[in-house]
Short mmCIF file of C-alpha atoms and ligand atoms in Angstrom, two decimals:
data_model
loop_
_atom_site.label_atom_id
_atom_site.label_comp_id
_atom_site.label_asym_id
_atom_site.label_seq_id
_atom_site.Cartn_x
_atom_site.Cartn_y
_atom_site.Cartn_z
CA MET M 22 -18.39 9.68 -4.15
CA LEU M 23 -15.87 7.02 -2.64
CA ALA M 24 -16.98 3.54 -2.14
CA VAL M 25 -15.19 2.71 1.20
CA MET M 26 -14.47 -1.06 1.48
CA TYR M 27 -15.27 -2.17 4.96
CA HIS M 28 -15.78 -5.12 7.41
CA GLU M 29 -15.60 -5.41 10.88
CA GLY M 30 -13.31 -8.40 10.42
CA LEU M 31 -10.68 -6.43 9.26
CA GLN M 32 -9.40 -6.01 12.78
CA GLU M 33 -8.89 -9.60 13.44
CA TYR M 34 -5.63 -8.39 11.31
CA ASP M 35 -3.58 -8.62 14.81
CA PHE M 36 -0.30 -10.46 15.17
CA GLY M 37 -1.34 -10.14 18.81
CA PRO M 38 -0.22 -8.13 21.99
CA GLY M 39 3.31 -6.70 21.90
CA HIS M 40 3.71 -6.92 18.24
CA PRO M 41 3.86 -3.61 16.32
CA LEU M 42 1.12 -4.59 13.95
CA GLN M 43 -2.32 -4.24 15.88
CA GLY M 44 -5.75 -4.35 14.07
CA ASN M 45 -7.30 -1.95 16.32
CA ARG M 46 -6.14 0.63 12.93
CA PHE M 47 -8.96 -0.89 11.09
CA ARG M 48 -11.77 0.23 13.81
CA ILE M 49 -9.74 3.85 14.86
CA PHE M 50 -10.23 4.64 11.05
CA PRO M 51 -13.70 4.29 10.42
CA GLU M 52 -14.74 5.48 13.07
CA PHE M 53 -12.72 8.76 12.57
CA LEU M 54 -13.99 9.16 9.24
CA LYS M 55 -17.86 9.29 10.30
CA LYS M 56 -16.67 11.52 12.92
CA THR M 57 -15.40 13.96 10.38
CA LEU M 58 -17.40 13.73 7.63
CA PRO M 59 -20.58 12.61 6.66
CA GLU M 60 -21.11 10.13 4.92
CA ASP M 61 -24.33 11.21 2.44
CA GLY M 62 -22.83 12.28 -0.46
CA ASN M 63 -19.36 11.80 0.21
CA TYR M 64 -19.00 8.44 0.45
CA ARG M 65 -20.70 4.95 1.31
CA PHE M 66 -19.65 1.67 3.09
CA PHE M 67 -19.11 -1.38 1.30
CA PRO M 68 -19.01 -5.15 2.81
CA GLY M 69 -17.49 -8.02 1.30
CA GLU M 70 -16.30 -11.29 1.87
CA ALA M 71 -13.22 -13.50 2.58
CA VAL M 72 -11.88 -15.04 -0.86
CA GLY M 73 -10.82 -18.97 -0.87
CA ASP M 74 -7.84 -21.03 -2.19
CA GLU M 75 -8.46 -20.16 -5.66
CA ASP M 76 -8.27 -16.36 -5.42
CA LEU M 77 -5.36 -16.78 -3.35
CA ARG M 78 -3.52 -18.84 -5.72
CA LEU M 79 -3.27 -15.80 -8.37
CA ILE M 80 -0.74 -14.59 -5.78
CA CYS M 81 0.31 -17.63 -3.97
CA THR M 82 1.82 -21.35 -3.89
CA GLN M 83 -0.79 -23.52 -2.57
CA GLU M 84 2.09 -25.20 -0.34
CA TYR M 85 2.15 -21.69 1.50
CA ILE M 86 -1.23 -20.99 1.64
CA ASP M 87 -1.72 -24.48 3.46
CA PHE M 88 1.18 -23.76 5.75
CA THR M 89 -0.33 -20.27 6.10
CA ARG M 90 -3.49 -21.31 6.98
CA GLU M 91 -3.13 -24.54 9.72
CA TYR M 92 -0.16 -22.06 11.70
CA PHE M 93 -2.04 -18.97 12.07
CA ARG M 94 -5.25 -20.51 12.80
CA ALA M 95 -3.83 -22.54 15.30
CA ALA M 96 -2.24 -19.94 17.03
CA HIS M 97 -5.25 -18.23 17.02
CA ALA M 98 -7.10 -21.04 18.48
CA GLY M 99 -4.34 -20.70 21.34
CA LEU M 100 -3.13 -24.57 20.83
CA THR M 101 0.82 -24.84 20.78
CA VAL M 102 2.37 -25.11 17.31
CA SER M 103 5.92 -26.27 16.47
CA GLN M 104 7.59 -23.50 14.93
CA SER M 105 10.22 -25.31 13.52
CA ARG M 106 9.00 -25.39 9.63
CA PHE M 107 7.74 -21.82 10.38
CA GLY M 108 11.41 -19.96 8.81
CA ARG M 109 11.09 -21.63 5.80
CA TYR M 110 7.66 -19.85 4.74
CA HIS M 111 7.61 -17.05 7.10
CA SER M 112 10.54 -14.37 8.76
CA MET M 113 10.57 -13.45 12.08
CA ASP M 114 8.73 -10.53 12.07
CA ASN M 115 5.43 -12.27 11.11
CA LEU M 116 5.60 -14.65 14.05
CA PRO M 117 2.52 -13.52 16.12
CA GLN M 118 2.63 -12.94 19.67
CA GLY M 119 0.48 -14.48 22.48
CA ARG M 120 -2.66 -15.04 21.31
CA PRO M 121 -3.08 -13.46 17.54
CA GLY M 122 -6.13 -12.37 15.95
CA LYS M 123 -7.74 -14.46 12.89
CA LEU M 124 -5.39 -12.97 11.09
CA GLU M 125 -5.60 -15.29 8.00
CA GLU M 126 -9.47 -15.09 8.02
CA ALA M 127 -8.63 -10.86 8.07
CA ALA M 128 -6.16 -11.68 5.48
CA ARG M 129 -8.43 -13.34 2.47
CA LEU M 130 -11.31 -10.99 3.60
CA ILE M 131 -8.40 -7.75 2.89
CA ILE M 132 -8.39 -9.53 -0.58
CA GLY M 133 -12.39 -10.06 -0.77
CA LEU M 134 -13.18 -6.46 -0.30
CA GLU M 135 -10.33 -5.47 -2.88
CA LYS M 136 -11.81 -7.58 -5.39
CA ARG M 137 -15.12 -6.18 -4.47
CA ALA M 138 -13.86 -2.39 -5.38
CA CYS M 139 -12.05 -3.78 -8.47
CA GLU M 140 -15.75 -4.85 -9.33
CA LEU M 141 -17.35 -1.27 -8.54
CA VAL M 142 -14.79 0.86 -9.87
CA MET M 143 -14.53 -1.28 -12.96
CA ALA M 144 -18.36 -1.50 -13.85
CA GLY M 145 -18.19 2.50 -13.30
CA GLU M 146 -20.38 2.73 -10.55
CA TYR M 147 -17.81 4.88 -8.25
CA PRO M 148 -14.91 6.22 -9.86
CA GLY M 149 -12.64 5.12 -6.98
CA ALA M 150 -12.53 3.06 -3.57
CA LEU M 151 -10.85 2.95 -0.57
CA CYS M 152 -9.28 -0.50 0.50
CA PHE M 153 -7.73 -1.27 3.81
CA GLY M 154 -4.55 -3.99 3.76
CA GLY M 155 -1.78 -2.72 1.15
CA LEU M 156 0.36 -6.01 2.51
CA HIS M 157 2.93 -5.26 0.24
CA HIS M 158 5.90 -7.30 1.25
CA ALA M 159 4.22 -10.79 1.30
CA LYS M 160 5.66 -12.60 -2.06
CA PRO M 161 4.66 -15.90 -3.35
CA GLY M 162 6.00 -18.38 -1.26
CA TYR M 163 7.24 -16.28 1.91
CA GLY M 164 5.79 -13.87 4.03
CA GLU M 165 7.51 -11.11 5.72
CA GLY M 166 7.43 -7.65 7.26
CA PHE M 167 4.09 -8.36 9.07
CA CYS M 168 2.45 -9.41 5.47
CA ILE M 169 1.25 -12.95 4.86
CA TYR M 170 -0.72 -12.35 1.50
CA ASN M 171 0.11 -9.64 -0.83
CA ASP M 172 -3.20 -8.13 -1.51
CA VAL M 173 -1.69 -4.90 -4.12
CA ALA M 174 -0.11 -7.36 -6.12
CA PHE M 175 -3.60 -9.25 -6.09
CA THR M 176 -5.60 -6.17 -6.79
CA ALA M 177 -2.87 -5.47 -10.14
CA LYS M 178 -3.32 -9.30 -11.31
CA HIS M 179 -6.99 -9.87 -10.85
CA LEU M 180 -7.49 -6.38 -12.88
CA LEU M 181 -5.13 -7.43 -15.84
CA GLU M 182 -6.25 -11.18 -15.63
CA LYS M 183 -10.50 -10.46 -14.75
CA TYR M 184 -10.76 -7.14 -16.33
CA GLY M 185 -8.24 -7.53 -19.33
CA LEU M 186 -6.13 -4.58 -18.26
CA GLU M 187 -2.93 -3.58 -20.22
CA ARG M 188 -1.50 -0.63 -18.21
CA VAL M 189 -2.05 -0.87 -14.42
CA LEU M 190 -0.26 1.89 -12.35
CA VAL M 191 0.86 0.74 -8.95
CA LEU M 192 1.73 3.51 -6.67
CA ASP M 193 3.28 2.63 -3.50
CA THR M 194 4.10 5.76 -0.92
CA ASP M 195 4.45 3.54 2.10
CA ALA M 196 7.57 4.03 4.04
CA HIS M 197 9.34 1.20 3.34
CA ALA M 198 9.88 -0.18 -0.07
CA GLY M 199 7.26 -2.69 -1.40
CA ASN M 200 9.26 -5.84 -2.28
CA GLY M 201 7.24 -8.22 -2.21
CA THR M 202 5.16 -6.40 -4.82
CA ALA M 203 8.03 -5.82 -6.90
CA GLU M 204 9.27 -9.39 -7.12
CA TYR M 205 5.46 -10.07 -8.90
CA PHE M 206 6.21 -7.69 -11.37
CA TYR M 207 9.64 -7.23 -12.23
CA GLU M 208 9.63 -8.90 -15.27
CA SER M 209 6.09 -7.24 -16.32
CA ASP M 210 5.27 -4.21 -18.81
CA ARG M 211 1.56 -4.58 -17.93
CA VAL M 212 2.19 -3.21 -14.39
CA LEU M 213 4.15 0.05 -13.75
CA LEU M 214 5.52 -0.17 -10.28
CA ILE M 215 6.14 3.53 -8.92
CA ASP M 216 7.95 3.24 -5.41
CA ILE M 217 8.79 5.90 -3.28
CA HIS M 218 10.52 4.88 0.26
CA GLN M 219 13.00 5.83 2.79
CA ASP M 220 16.79 4.90 1.23
CA PRO M 221 16.61 0.89 1.83
CA ARG M 222 20.75 1.48 3.55
CA THR M 223 18.17 2.71 6.47
CA LEU M 224 15.22 0.57 7.10
CA TYR M 225 14.01 -2.54 6.10
CA PRO M 226 13.69 -4.59 3.46
CA GLY M 227 16.86 -3.00 2.30
CA THR M 228 15.80 -3.18 -1.06
CA GLY M 229 14.69 -0.30 -3.77
CA PHE M 230 17.57 1.42 -4.97
CA ALA M 231 17.33 3.50 -7.63
CA SER M 232 19.18 1.12 -10.33
CA GLU M 233 16.33 -1.95 -9.64
CA LEU M 234 14.37 -0.85 -12.98
CA GLY M 235 12.88 -4.49 -14.39
CA ARG M 236 13.76 -7.12 -15.99
CA GLY M 237 13.68 -8.24 -19.43
CA PRO M 238 10.05 -6.83 -21.00
CA GLY M 239 9.41 -5.38 -17.38
CA LEU M 240 12.57 -2.81 -18.02
CA GLY M 241 11.73 0.47 -17.29
CA TYR M 242 8.29 -0.82 -15.33
CA THR M 243 9.93 -0.51 -12.15
CA VAL M 244 11.09 3.17 -10.96
CA ASN M 245 12.33 2.44 -7.16
CA ILE M 246 12.86 6.31 -5.77
CA PRO M 247 14.16 6.31 -2.39
CA VAL M 248 14.53 9.22 -0.31
CA PRO M 249 17.17 10.15 2.45
CA PRO M 250 16.13 9.90 5.73
CA GLY M 251 13.83 13.08 6.94
CA ALA M 252 12.60 13.72 3.65
CA GLY M 253 9.36 15.55 4.22
CA ASP M 254 6.49 17.55 2.38
CA ARG M 255 8.51 19.69 0.06
CA SER M 256 10.74 16.41 -1.23
CA TYR M 257 7.71 14.61 -1.82
CA GLU M 258 6.16 17.03 -3.62
CA LEU M 259 9.40 17.59 -5.79
CA VAL M 260 9.70 13.92 -6.64
CA PHE M 261 5.88 14.00 -7.64
CA ASP M 262 6.46 17.21 -9.69
CA GLU M 263 9.84 16.16 -11.41
CA LEU M 264 8.93 12.18 -11.86
CA ILE M 265 6.07 10.54 -10.84
CA GLU M 266 3.65 13.02 -12.78
CA PRO M 267 5.91 12.65 -16.51
CA VAL M 268 6.65 9.10 -16.11
CA VAL M 269 2.87 8.31 -15.09
CA TRP M 270 1.86 10.86 -18.27
CA LYS M 271 3.78 8.44 -20.56
CA PHE M 272 2.33 5.22 -19.00
CA GLN M 273 -0.91 6.42 -19.38
CA PRO M 274 -2.36 3.74 -16.84
CA GLN M 275 -6.03 2.62 -17.33
CA ILE M 276 -6.27 2.48 -13.28
CA ILE M 277 -4.18 3.45 -10.66
CA VAL M 278 -3.70 1.41 -7.38
CA ARG M 279 -1.90 3.40 -4.78
CA ASN M 280 -0.67 2.05 -1.71
CA GLY M 281 0.75 3.03 1.77
CA GLY M 282 -0.47 4.21 5.14
CA SER M 283 1.23 6.85 7.93
CA ASP M 284 4.47 5.49 8.07
CA PRO M 285 6.25 7.92 6.07
CA HIS M 286 5.03 10.82 8.71
CA PHE M 287 7.99 12.30 10.80
CA ALA M 288 6.49 11.27 14.29
CA ASP M 289 6.09 7.50 12.94
CA ASP M 290 7.44 5.16 15.65
CA LEU M 291 9.31 2.76 13.02
CA THR M 292 10.73 4.96 10.38
CA GLY M 293 12.47 8.18 9.41
CA LEU M 294 10.91 10.41 7.07
CA GLY M 295 9.44 13.83 7.36
CA LEU M 296 5.57 14.23 6.49
CA THR M 297 3.49 15.98 8.03
CA VAL M 298 -0.52 15.42 8.23
CA ALA M 299 -0.79 18.51 5.42
CA GLY M 300 1.78 16.37 3.31
CA PHE M 301 -0.76 13.49 3.04
CA ASN M 302 -3.27 15.59 1.76
CA MET M 303 -0.68 16.95 -0.88
CA ILE M 304 0.36 13.40 -1.92
CA GLY M 305 -3.68 12.57 -2.28
CA ARG M 306 -4.35 16.09 -4.62
CA LYS M 307 -1.20 14.65 -6.44
CA VAL M 308 -2.77 11.29 -7.05
CA ARG M 309 -6.45 12.63 -7.73
CA LYS M 310 -4.83 14.71 -10.66
CA LEU M 311 -2.66 11.88 -11.76
CA ALA M 312 -5.94 9.64 -11.89
CA GLU M 313 -7.46 12.37 -14.65
CA VAL M 314 -5.53 10.58 -17.38
CA CYS M 315 -7.57 7.25 -16.10
CA ALA M 316 -11.15 9.13 -15.79
CA GLY M 317 -10.33 9.16 -11.97
CA ARG M 318 -10.20 5.59 -11.89
CA HIS M 319 -8.41 4.53 -8.89
CA ILE M 320 -8.57 2.31 -5.85
CA ASP M 321 -6.71 3.73 -2.71
CA ILE M 322 -5.19 1.02 -0.32
CA LEU M 323 -4.43 2.14 3.76
CA GLY M 324 -2.49 0.31 6.06
CA SER M 325 0.67 1.01 7.52
CA GLY M 326 1.72 3.16 10.64
CA TYR M 327 3.04 2.52 13.92
CA ASN M 328 1.82 5.74 15.56
CA LEU M 329 -1.51 5.43 17.09
CA GLU M 330 -2.02 9.15 17.34
CA VAL M 331 -0.88 10.20 13.75
CA LEU M 332 -2.83 7.45 12.06
CA PRO M 333 -6.18 8.83 11.75
CA TYR M 334 -5.62 12.46 10.96
CA ALA M 335 -2.81 11.01 8.08
CA TRP M 336 -4.92 8.45 6.62
CA MET M 337 -8.12 10.94 6.62
CA SER M 338 -5.98 13.72 5.17
CA LEU M 339 -4.61 11.52 2.42
CA VAL M 340 -7.86 10.26 1.93
CA ALA M 341 -9.24 13.95 1.51
CA GLY M 342 -6.60 14.48 -1.00
CA ILE M 343 -7.64 12.18 -3.08
CA ALA M 344 -11.30 12.23 -2.75
CA ASP M 345 -11.71 15.81 -3.02
CA PHE M 346 -13.45 15.81 0.24
CA LYS M 347 -13.80 19.31 1.65
CA VAL M 348 -12.28 19.24 5.39
CA ASP M 349 -9.86 20.82 7.20
CA VAL M 350 -8.00 17.80 8.51
CA ARG M 351 -6.10 19.43 11.39
CA PRO M 352 -4.23 17.36 13.95
CA PRO M 353 -4.19 18.52 17.74
CA PHE M 354 -0.53 17.61 18.30
CA GLU M 355 2.57 20.14 16.95
CA GLU M 356 4.07 19.11 13.61
CA ALA M 357 7.56 20.44 12.83
CA ALA M 358 7.01 21.36 8.80
CA SER M 359 10.51 21.61 8.27
CA ASP M 360 12.48 19.41 5.85
CA ARG M 361 16.22 19.50 5.55
CA ALA M 362 15.99 17.03 3.03
CA VAL M 363 15.62 18.79 0.57
CA ALA M 364 18.72 18.87 -1.59
CA HIS M 365 19.57 15.63 -1.07
CA THR M 366 16.13 14.60 -2.36
CA GLU M 367 16.81 16.78 -5.73
CA LYS M 368 20.09 14.44 -6.36
CA VAL M 369 18.02 11.35 -6.17
CA VAL M 370 15.48 12.63 -8.73
CA GLU M 371 18.60 13.34 -10.93
CA GLU M 372 19.58 10.03 -10.71
CA VAL M 373 16.56 8.31 -11.31
CA LYS M 374 15.78 10.23 -14.33
CA LYS M 375 19.50 9.29 -15.66
CA ASN M 376 19.61 6.12 -15.43
CA LEU M 377 15.46 6.10 -17.20
CA ARG M 378 17.33 7.89 -19.69
CA LYS M 379 19.68 5.44 -20.39
CA ILE M 380 17.66 2.55 -21.07
CA GLY M 381 15.46 4.69 -23.05
CA LYS M 382 12.69 5.50 -20.93
CA TYR M 383 10.20 8.62 -20.15
CA PHE M 384 12.68 11.12 -20.12
CA ALA M 385 13.99 12.12 -23.61
ZN1 ZN Z 14 5.59 0.48 5.71
#
């Protein structure tokens, strides 16, 4: 059984008409889930509430919260807002277009639902929970990449602070490197961030190189796996078998927080990777297997994906793998399954292993 954390207010996470991030994904997917698989015996929907400033302060400065709240609330209300201070707190890709949704409230709701997910999973009521958000580019005092409050970082920090966990694995499978999340935990040995993403020389945010391994006590607790453009199912399988699985086995996490949506799909409009819908299912099954080290405990966070035709199939396929749903997710569109980047990916895997060996981590 999977707990699905959902509130229709999530749809308000919408930067306005013409912006690549629209809130309709948070309506499309739950509808697709209900249509594809009956709730009984498979999953159950849970509501949640938006968090207040006190919770947000776990991941943000009050100054940043104040600006972000005022700015996005005014933009939603249709008020003319001065953009003069915007650049101090946000990059221009976070600038709403036209009338955005109640985006700031929705970002608080994303975190509130994840907080509730932590409660359910830590109480042992559900082994796993599915959440929506994954705003992994946001930093303590700066929003970017369509992200205002980093809910992935919140979830991991909340698990450390409220539940006293010592070892949390954050597995970021989004096509883009989670530069925000990395910044939060770069010096921590309590959160292992494994981040598989498209080579930063070819994609925003331009960080997440194999040489970035953490600092101080956090050295070896950031593992970046920058795969080449075109990397598809076989490349990802290789990365999981050769790198992720042995590293996770050594780290022995007490819970897995996975984030990332469908933007590594080959038909995504913003990225250049090569996964198929079946590849997402493979990733889901790998995560399910990894979670055996922590009694199945996991929190899964979906959010990205800029081809809305692909999005529900890829998300569903991933979730079906993680939750072991007996459902065959077949997309109505043609998929090219070839992966021409395998040889290149093998080299990346070797490089990452070499770097980790050098600092005496995970590989002998
Ligand atoms: Zn992304």
